[in-house]
C-alpha positions as MATLAB code, in Angstrom:
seq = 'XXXXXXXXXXXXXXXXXXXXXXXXXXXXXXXXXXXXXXXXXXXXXXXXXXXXXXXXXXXXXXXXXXXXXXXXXXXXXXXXXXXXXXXXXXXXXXXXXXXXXXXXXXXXXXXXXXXXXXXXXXXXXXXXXXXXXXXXXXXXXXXXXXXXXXXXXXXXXXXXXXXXXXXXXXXXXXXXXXXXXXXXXXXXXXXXXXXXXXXXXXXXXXXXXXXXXXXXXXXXXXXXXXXXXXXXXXXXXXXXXXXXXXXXXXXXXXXXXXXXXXXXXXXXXXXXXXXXXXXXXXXXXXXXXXXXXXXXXXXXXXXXXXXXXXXXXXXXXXXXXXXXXXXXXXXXXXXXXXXXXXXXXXXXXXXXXXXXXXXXXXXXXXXXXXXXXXXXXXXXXXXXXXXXXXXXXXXXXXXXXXXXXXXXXXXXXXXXXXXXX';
ca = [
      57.280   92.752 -143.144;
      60.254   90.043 -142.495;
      59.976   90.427 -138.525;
      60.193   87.207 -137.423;
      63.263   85.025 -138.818;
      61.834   81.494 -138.811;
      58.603   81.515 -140.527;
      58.644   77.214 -140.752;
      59.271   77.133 -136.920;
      56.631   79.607 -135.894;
      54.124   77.781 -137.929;
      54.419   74.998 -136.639;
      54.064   76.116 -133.483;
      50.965   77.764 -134.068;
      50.182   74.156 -136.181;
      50.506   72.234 -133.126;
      49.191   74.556 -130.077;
      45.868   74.903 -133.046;
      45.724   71.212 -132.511;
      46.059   70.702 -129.103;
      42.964   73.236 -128.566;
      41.121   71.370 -131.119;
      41.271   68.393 -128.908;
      39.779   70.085 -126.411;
      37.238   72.019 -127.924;
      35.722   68.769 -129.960;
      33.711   68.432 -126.781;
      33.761   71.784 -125.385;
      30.174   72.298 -123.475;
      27.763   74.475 -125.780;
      27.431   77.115 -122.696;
      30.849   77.459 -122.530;
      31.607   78.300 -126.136;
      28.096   80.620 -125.872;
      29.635   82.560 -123.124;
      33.042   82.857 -124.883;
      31.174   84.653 -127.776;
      29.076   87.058 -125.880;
      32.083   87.929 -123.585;
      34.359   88.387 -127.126;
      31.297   90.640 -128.034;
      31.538   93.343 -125.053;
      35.405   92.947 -125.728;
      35.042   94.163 -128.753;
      32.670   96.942 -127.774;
      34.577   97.773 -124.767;
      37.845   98.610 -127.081;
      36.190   99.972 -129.870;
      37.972  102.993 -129.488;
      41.170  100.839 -129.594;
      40.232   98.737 -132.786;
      39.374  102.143 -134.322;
      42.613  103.313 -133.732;
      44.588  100.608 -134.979;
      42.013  100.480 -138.368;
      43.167  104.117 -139.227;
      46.969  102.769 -139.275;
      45.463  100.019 -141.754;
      43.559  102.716 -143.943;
      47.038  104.916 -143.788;
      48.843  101.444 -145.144;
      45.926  101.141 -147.991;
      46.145  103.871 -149.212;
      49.687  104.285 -149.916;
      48.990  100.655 -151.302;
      47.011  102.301 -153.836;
      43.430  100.295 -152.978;
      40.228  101.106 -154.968;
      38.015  103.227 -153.281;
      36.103   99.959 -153.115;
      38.822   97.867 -151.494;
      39.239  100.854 -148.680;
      35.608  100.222 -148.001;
      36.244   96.796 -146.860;
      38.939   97.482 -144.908;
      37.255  100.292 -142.941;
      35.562  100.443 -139.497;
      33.642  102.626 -137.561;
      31.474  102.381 -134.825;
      28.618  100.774 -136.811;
      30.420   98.136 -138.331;
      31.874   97.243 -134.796;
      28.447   97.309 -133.550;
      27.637   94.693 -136.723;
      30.575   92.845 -135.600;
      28.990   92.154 -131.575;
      25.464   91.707 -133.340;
      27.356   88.994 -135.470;
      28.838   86.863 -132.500;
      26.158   87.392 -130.506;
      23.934   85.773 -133.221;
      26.414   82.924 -133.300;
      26.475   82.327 -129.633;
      22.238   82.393 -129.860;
      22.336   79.543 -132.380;
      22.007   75.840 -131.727;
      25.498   73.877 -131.316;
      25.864   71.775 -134.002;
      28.719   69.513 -132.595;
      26.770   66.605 -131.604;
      23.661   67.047 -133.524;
      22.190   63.832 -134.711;
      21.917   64.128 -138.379;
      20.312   60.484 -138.707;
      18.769   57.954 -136.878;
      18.525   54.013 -137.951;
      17.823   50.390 -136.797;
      18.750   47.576 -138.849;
      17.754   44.118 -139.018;
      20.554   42.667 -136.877;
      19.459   44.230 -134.071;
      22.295   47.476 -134.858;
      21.028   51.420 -134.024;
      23.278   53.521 -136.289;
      23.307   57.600 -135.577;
      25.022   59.779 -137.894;
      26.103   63.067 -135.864;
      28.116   65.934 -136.762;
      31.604   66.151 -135.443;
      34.022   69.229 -135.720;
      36.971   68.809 -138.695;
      39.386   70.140 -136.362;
      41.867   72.667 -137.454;
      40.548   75.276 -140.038;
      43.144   77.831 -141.754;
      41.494   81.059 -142.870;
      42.985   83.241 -145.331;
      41.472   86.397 -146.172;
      42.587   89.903 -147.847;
      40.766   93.636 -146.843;
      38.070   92.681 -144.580;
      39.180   92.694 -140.766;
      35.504   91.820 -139.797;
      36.387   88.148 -141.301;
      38.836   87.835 -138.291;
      35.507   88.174 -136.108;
      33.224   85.679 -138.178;
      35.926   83.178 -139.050;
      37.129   82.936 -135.271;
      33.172   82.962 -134.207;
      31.876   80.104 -136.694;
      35.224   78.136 -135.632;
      34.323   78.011 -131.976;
      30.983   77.485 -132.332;
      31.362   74.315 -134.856;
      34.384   73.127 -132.001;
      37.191   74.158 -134.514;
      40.325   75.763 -133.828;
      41.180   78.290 -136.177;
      44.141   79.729 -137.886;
      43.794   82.764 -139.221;
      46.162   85.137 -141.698;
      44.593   88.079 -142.822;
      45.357   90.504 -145.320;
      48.505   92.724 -144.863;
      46.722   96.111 -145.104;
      44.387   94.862 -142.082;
      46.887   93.515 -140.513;
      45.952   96.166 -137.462;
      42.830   95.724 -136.994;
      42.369   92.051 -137.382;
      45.292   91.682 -134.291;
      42.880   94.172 -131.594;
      39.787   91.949 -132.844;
      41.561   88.771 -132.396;
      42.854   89.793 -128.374;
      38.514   90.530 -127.673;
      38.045   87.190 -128.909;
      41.057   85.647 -127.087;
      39.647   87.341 -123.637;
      36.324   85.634 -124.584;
      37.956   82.302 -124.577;
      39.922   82.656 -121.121;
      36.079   83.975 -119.725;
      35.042   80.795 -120.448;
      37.680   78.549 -119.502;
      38.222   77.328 -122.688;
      41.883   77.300 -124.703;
      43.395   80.332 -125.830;
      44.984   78.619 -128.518;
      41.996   77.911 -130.393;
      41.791   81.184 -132.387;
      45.448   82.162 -133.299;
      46.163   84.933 -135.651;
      49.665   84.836 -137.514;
      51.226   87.692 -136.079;
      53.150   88.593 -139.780;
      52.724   90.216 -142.821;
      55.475   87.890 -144.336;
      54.097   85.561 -147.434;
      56.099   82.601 -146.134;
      54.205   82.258 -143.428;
      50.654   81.735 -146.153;
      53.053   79.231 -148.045;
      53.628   76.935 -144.631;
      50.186   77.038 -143.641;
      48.865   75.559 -147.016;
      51.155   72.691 -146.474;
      50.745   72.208 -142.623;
      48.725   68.331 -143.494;
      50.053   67.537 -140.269;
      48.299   70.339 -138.150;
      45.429   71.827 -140.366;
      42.424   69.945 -141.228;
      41.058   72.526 -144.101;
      42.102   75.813 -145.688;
      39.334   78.326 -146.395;
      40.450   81.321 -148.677;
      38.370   84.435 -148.596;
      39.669   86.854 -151.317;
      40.229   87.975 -154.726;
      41.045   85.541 -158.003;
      44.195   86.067 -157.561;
      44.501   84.838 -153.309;
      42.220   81.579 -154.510;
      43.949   80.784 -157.125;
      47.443   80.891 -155.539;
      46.079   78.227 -152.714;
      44.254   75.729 -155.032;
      47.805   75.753 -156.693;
      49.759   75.080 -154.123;
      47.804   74.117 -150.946;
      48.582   69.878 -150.278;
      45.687   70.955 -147.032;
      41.970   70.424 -148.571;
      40.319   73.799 -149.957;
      36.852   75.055 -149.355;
      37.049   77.159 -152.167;
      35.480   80.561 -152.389;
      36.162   81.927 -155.935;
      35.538   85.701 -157.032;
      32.156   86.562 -157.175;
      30.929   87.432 -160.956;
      27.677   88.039 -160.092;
      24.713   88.489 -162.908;
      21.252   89.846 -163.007;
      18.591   88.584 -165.411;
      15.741   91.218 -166.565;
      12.980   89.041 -168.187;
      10.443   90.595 -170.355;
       8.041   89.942 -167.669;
       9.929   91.869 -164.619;
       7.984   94.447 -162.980;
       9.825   97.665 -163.542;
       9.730   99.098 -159.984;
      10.995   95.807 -158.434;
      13.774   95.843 -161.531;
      14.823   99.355 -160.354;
      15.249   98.341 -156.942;
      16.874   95.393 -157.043;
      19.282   96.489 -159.213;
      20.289   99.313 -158.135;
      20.540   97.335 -154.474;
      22.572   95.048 -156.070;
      25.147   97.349 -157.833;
      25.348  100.483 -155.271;
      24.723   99.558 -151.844;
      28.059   98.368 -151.482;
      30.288   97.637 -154.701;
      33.198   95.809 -152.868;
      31.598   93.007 -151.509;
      31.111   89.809 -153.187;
      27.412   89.785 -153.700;
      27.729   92.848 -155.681;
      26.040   92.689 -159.477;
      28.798   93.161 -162.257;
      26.750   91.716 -164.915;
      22.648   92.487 -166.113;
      21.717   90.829 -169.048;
      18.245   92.592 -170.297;
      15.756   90.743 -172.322;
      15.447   91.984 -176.052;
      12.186   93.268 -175.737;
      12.704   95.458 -172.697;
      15.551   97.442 -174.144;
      13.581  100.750 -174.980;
      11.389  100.015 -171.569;
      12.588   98.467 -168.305;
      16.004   97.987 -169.513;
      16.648  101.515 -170.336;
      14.951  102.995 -167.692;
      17.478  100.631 -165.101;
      20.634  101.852 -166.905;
      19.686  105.580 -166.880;
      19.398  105.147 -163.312;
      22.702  103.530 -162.793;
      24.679  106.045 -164.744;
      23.079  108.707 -163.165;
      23.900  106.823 -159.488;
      27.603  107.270 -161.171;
      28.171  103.606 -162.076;
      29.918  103.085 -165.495;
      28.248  101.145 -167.581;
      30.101   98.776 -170.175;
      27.524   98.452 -172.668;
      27.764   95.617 -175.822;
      26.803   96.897 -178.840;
      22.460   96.901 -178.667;
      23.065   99.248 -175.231;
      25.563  101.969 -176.528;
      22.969  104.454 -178.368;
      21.891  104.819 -174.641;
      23.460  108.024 -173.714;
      26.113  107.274 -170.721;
      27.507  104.093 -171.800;
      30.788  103.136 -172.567;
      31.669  100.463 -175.429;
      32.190   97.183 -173.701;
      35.034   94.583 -174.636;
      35.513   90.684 -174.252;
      37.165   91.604 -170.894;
      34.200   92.994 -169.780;
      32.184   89.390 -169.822;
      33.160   87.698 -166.203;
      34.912   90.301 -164.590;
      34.494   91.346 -161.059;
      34.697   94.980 -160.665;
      34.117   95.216 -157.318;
      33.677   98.981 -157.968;
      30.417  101.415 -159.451;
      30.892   99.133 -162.772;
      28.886   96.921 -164.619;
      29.057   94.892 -167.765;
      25.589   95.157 -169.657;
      24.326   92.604 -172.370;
      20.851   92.334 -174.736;
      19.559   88.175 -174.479;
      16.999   86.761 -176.588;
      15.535   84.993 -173.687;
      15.864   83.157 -171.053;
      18.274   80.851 -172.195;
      20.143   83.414 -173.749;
      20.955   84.426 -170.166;
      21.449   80.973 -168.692;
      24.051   80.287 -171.830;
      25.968   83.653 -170.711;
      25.919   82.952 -167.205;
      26.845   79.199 -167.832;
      29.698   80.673 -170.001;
      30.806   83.257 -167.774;
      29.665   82.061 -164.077;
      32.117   81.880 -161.204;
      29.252   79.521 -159.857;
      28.822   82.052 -156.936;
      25.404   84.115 -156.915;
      23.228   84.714 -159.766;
      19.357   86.374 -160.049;
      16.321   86.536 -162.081;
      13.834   89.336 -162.125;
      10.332   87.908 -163.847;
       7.002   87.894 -162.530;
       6.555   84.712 -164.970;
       7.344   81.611 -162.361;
       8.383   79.558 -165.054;
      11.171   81.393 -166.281;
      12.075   81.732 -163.022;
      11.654   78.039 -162.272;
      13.709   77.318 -165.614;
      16.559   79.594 -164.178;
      16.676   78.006 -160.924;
      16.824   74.368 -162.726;
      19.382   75.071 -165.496;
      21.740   76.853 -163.241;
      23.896   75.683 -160.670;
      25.685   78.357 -158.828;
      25.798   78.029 -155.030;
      23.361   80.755 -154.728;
      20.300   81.769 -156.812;
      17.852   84.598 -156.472;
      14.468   85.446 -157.710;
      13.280   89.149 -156.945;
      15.707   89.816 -154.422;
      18.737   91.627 -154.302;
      22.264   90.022 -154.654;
      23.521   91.694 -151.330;
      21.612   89.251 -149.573;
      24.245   86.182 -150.433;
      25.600   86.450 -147.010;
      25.561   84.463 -144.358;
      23.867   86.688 -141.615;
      21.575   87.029 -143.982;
      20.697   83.891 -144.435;
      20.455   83.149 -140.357;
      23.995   81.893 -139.842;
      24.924   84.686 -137.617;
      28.141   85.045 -139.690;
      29.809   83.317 -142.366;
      33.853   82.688 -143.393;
      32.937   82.851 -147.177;
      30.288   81.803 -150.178;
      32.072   77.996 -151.164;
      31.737   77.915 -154.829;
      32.792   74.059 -155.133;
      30.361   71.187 -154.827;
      32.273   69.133 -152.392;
      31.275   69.203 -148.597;
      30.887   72.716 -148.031;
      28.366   75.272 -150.697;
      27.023   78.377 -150.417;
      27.528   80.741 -147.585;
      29.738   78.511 -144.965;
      28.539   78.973 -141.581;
      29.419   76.615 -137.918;
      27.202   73.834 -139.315;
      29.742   73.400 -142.723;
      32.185   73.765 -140.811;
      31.492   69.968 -139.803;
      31.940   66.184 -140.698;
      30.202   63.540 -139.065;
      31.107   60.568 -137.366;
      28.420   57.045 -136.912;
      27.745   55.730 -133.864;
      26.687   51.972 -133.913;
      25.050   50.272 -130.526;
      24.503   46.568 -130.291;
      23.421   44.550 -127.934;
      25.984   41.465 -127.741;
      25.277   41.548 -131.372;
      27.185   39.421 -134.239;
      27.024   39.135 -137.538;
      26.347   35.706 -139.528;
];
């Protein structure tokens, strides 16, 4: 979609009206940004039928874009997932603000009080491919944490995400706060992703929410700082010491519940002694759930598997596939997972508490699980009402990114006539 001729000029529109609302919002009252939520909330309930509409134009657009059956999942909405989507800013609205929040607290010997307290960072860019409920979180988390936000969703939800964005535009002008501060770009076009990664002027931090392929493309080229959220290649540790029925469940939680999302298993490394037990008890059940299981060479007698290759090791299916793998141990999982990792979610099944306390210490992805299903590495799940991604990277932002990361701080020092020697 070309539609609009000059991509440069309409971005930096957007750049600089983002701004201006950011100026505003830094010290928005928390009541007003609460009510802005909860009134974007019965927007969005109010015009479900609406958003429904204009998410079967984006599922007609998939599919003759030839997405998985996993990648139409995403995109989809019905009435539950609105529903999840006015549960999701309400539970943002509920939370504490964070702008102002004094994150320390000291006196010093000349007589100086120092606070440390959170401050917004101003313009975020959001970039995200499939899911138009993103266009809900990202705008949510943004207003709560005082941010304007600039969003650019994918081109097959290019539909949906604009009927989402208008609920949470008539939240804003409820509350008497700028309808600037969450924009969506209204084009498909490319150029208008390649302007925003450069927009150093306008845009404080660029937040990519997608495949390999999307992150890579703005590490490469983005001169705006990255909260990076890389594909997640999520693995699954059976110990020799799992219990079988919490192995089964967790497992199969992981893989099936929903196989396009980024929390999804693709990986389950099975200790060498559970083969014949637990291990071939799990993969029965997955096969016979319909997932295909890419099996190295120790898992192929069992019947239902399918030879696995060295493409297999740190892939992300996002689809009813999984890569399976005999370890010797412990270690022999942390040295595949260390090899393999995209540093995003990773779990260990063990009733033993020191292999588990061995695989939380000699990993380091943002997210690590004992007993508990990868589909929990979200942040709703995790109390944050929402989330705009999982940050794989180590600087500022880690793990799932919720209002409160979507911060910096600023010190404020009180004296008393006071000068130093």
């Amino acid at each position: 979609m070309k539609d609009i001729a000059d991509i440069p000029a309409l971005m930096a529109e957007i750049g600089q009206r983002a701004k201006a609302a950011s100026a505003e919002l830094a010290f928005a009252p928390a009541e007003a940004k609460a009510k802005a939520l909860n009134s974007a909330a019965d927007a969005v309930w109010e015009a479900r039928a609406e958003i429904i509409k204009a998410n079967a134009l984006d599922m007609d657009y998939g599919r003759n874009k030839g997405l998985s059956d996993a990648m139409m999942d995403r995109l989809m909405l019905d009435e539950v997932r609105i529903q999840s989507i006015c549960d999701g800013l309400r539970a943002v609205a509920a939370q504490d603000d964070p702008v102002g929040e004094v994150l320390a607290d000291w006196d010093r010997p000349s007589g100086l009080n120092i606070r440390r307290v959170r401050t917004p960072l101003g313009v975020v860019g959001v970039i995200y491919e499939s899911r138009p409920n993103v266009t809900a979180d990202a705008g949510a988390l943004c207003l709560k944490s005082g941010n304007a936000v600039i969003l650019r969703g994918g081109s097959e939800g290019f539909n949906s995400s604009r009927a989402i964005q208008s609920c949470l535009v008539k939240g804003l002008k409820d509350a008497g706060l700028p309808e600037d501060s969450i924009q969506l770009i209204p084009t498909r076009d490319r150029a208008a992703v390649q302007e925003l990664l450069t927009m150093v002027d306008t845009v404080d931090v660029i937040v990519p929410r997608g495949g390999k392929g999307l992150v890579g493309l703005v590490q490469r080229e983005a001169r705006v700082p990255v909260f990076a959220h890389l594909e997640g290649i999520v693995h699954i540790y059976l110990d020799k010491d799992a219990d079988p029925v919490k192995a089964l469940e967790v497992v199969m939680n992981a893989k099936t519940r929903r196989t396009g999302i980024c929390g999804a298993a693709e990986c389950l490394l099975i200790h060498k002694d559970i083969v014949d037990t637990i291990g071939t008890g799990v993969l029965k059940a997955l096969i016979d759930a319909g997932v295909r299981v890419h099996a190295d060479e120790a898992l192929q007698s069992i019947a239902g598997t399918m030879p696995a290759t060295a493409e297999d090791w740190g892939r992300e299916y996002l689809d009813m596939d999984i890569a399976a793998k005999v370890v010797d141990d412990v270690d022999g999982a942390i040295a595949h997972i260390n090899t393999f990792s995209s540093s995003h979610t990773d779990c260990v099944i063990t009733e033993d508490q020191a292999v588990a306390d061995r695989f939380f210490t000699r990993l380091d992805s943002a997210i690590l699980m004992h007993n508990a299903s990868t589909q929990f590495a979200d942040g709703a799940e995790f109390g944050m009402g929402a989330e705009i991604g999982i940050a794989t990277g180590k600087m500022h932002a880690r793990g799932p990114v919720g209002a409160a990361q979507l911060t910096s701080f600023k010190y404020l020092v009180t004296g008393d006539g006071t000068t130093r020697a």
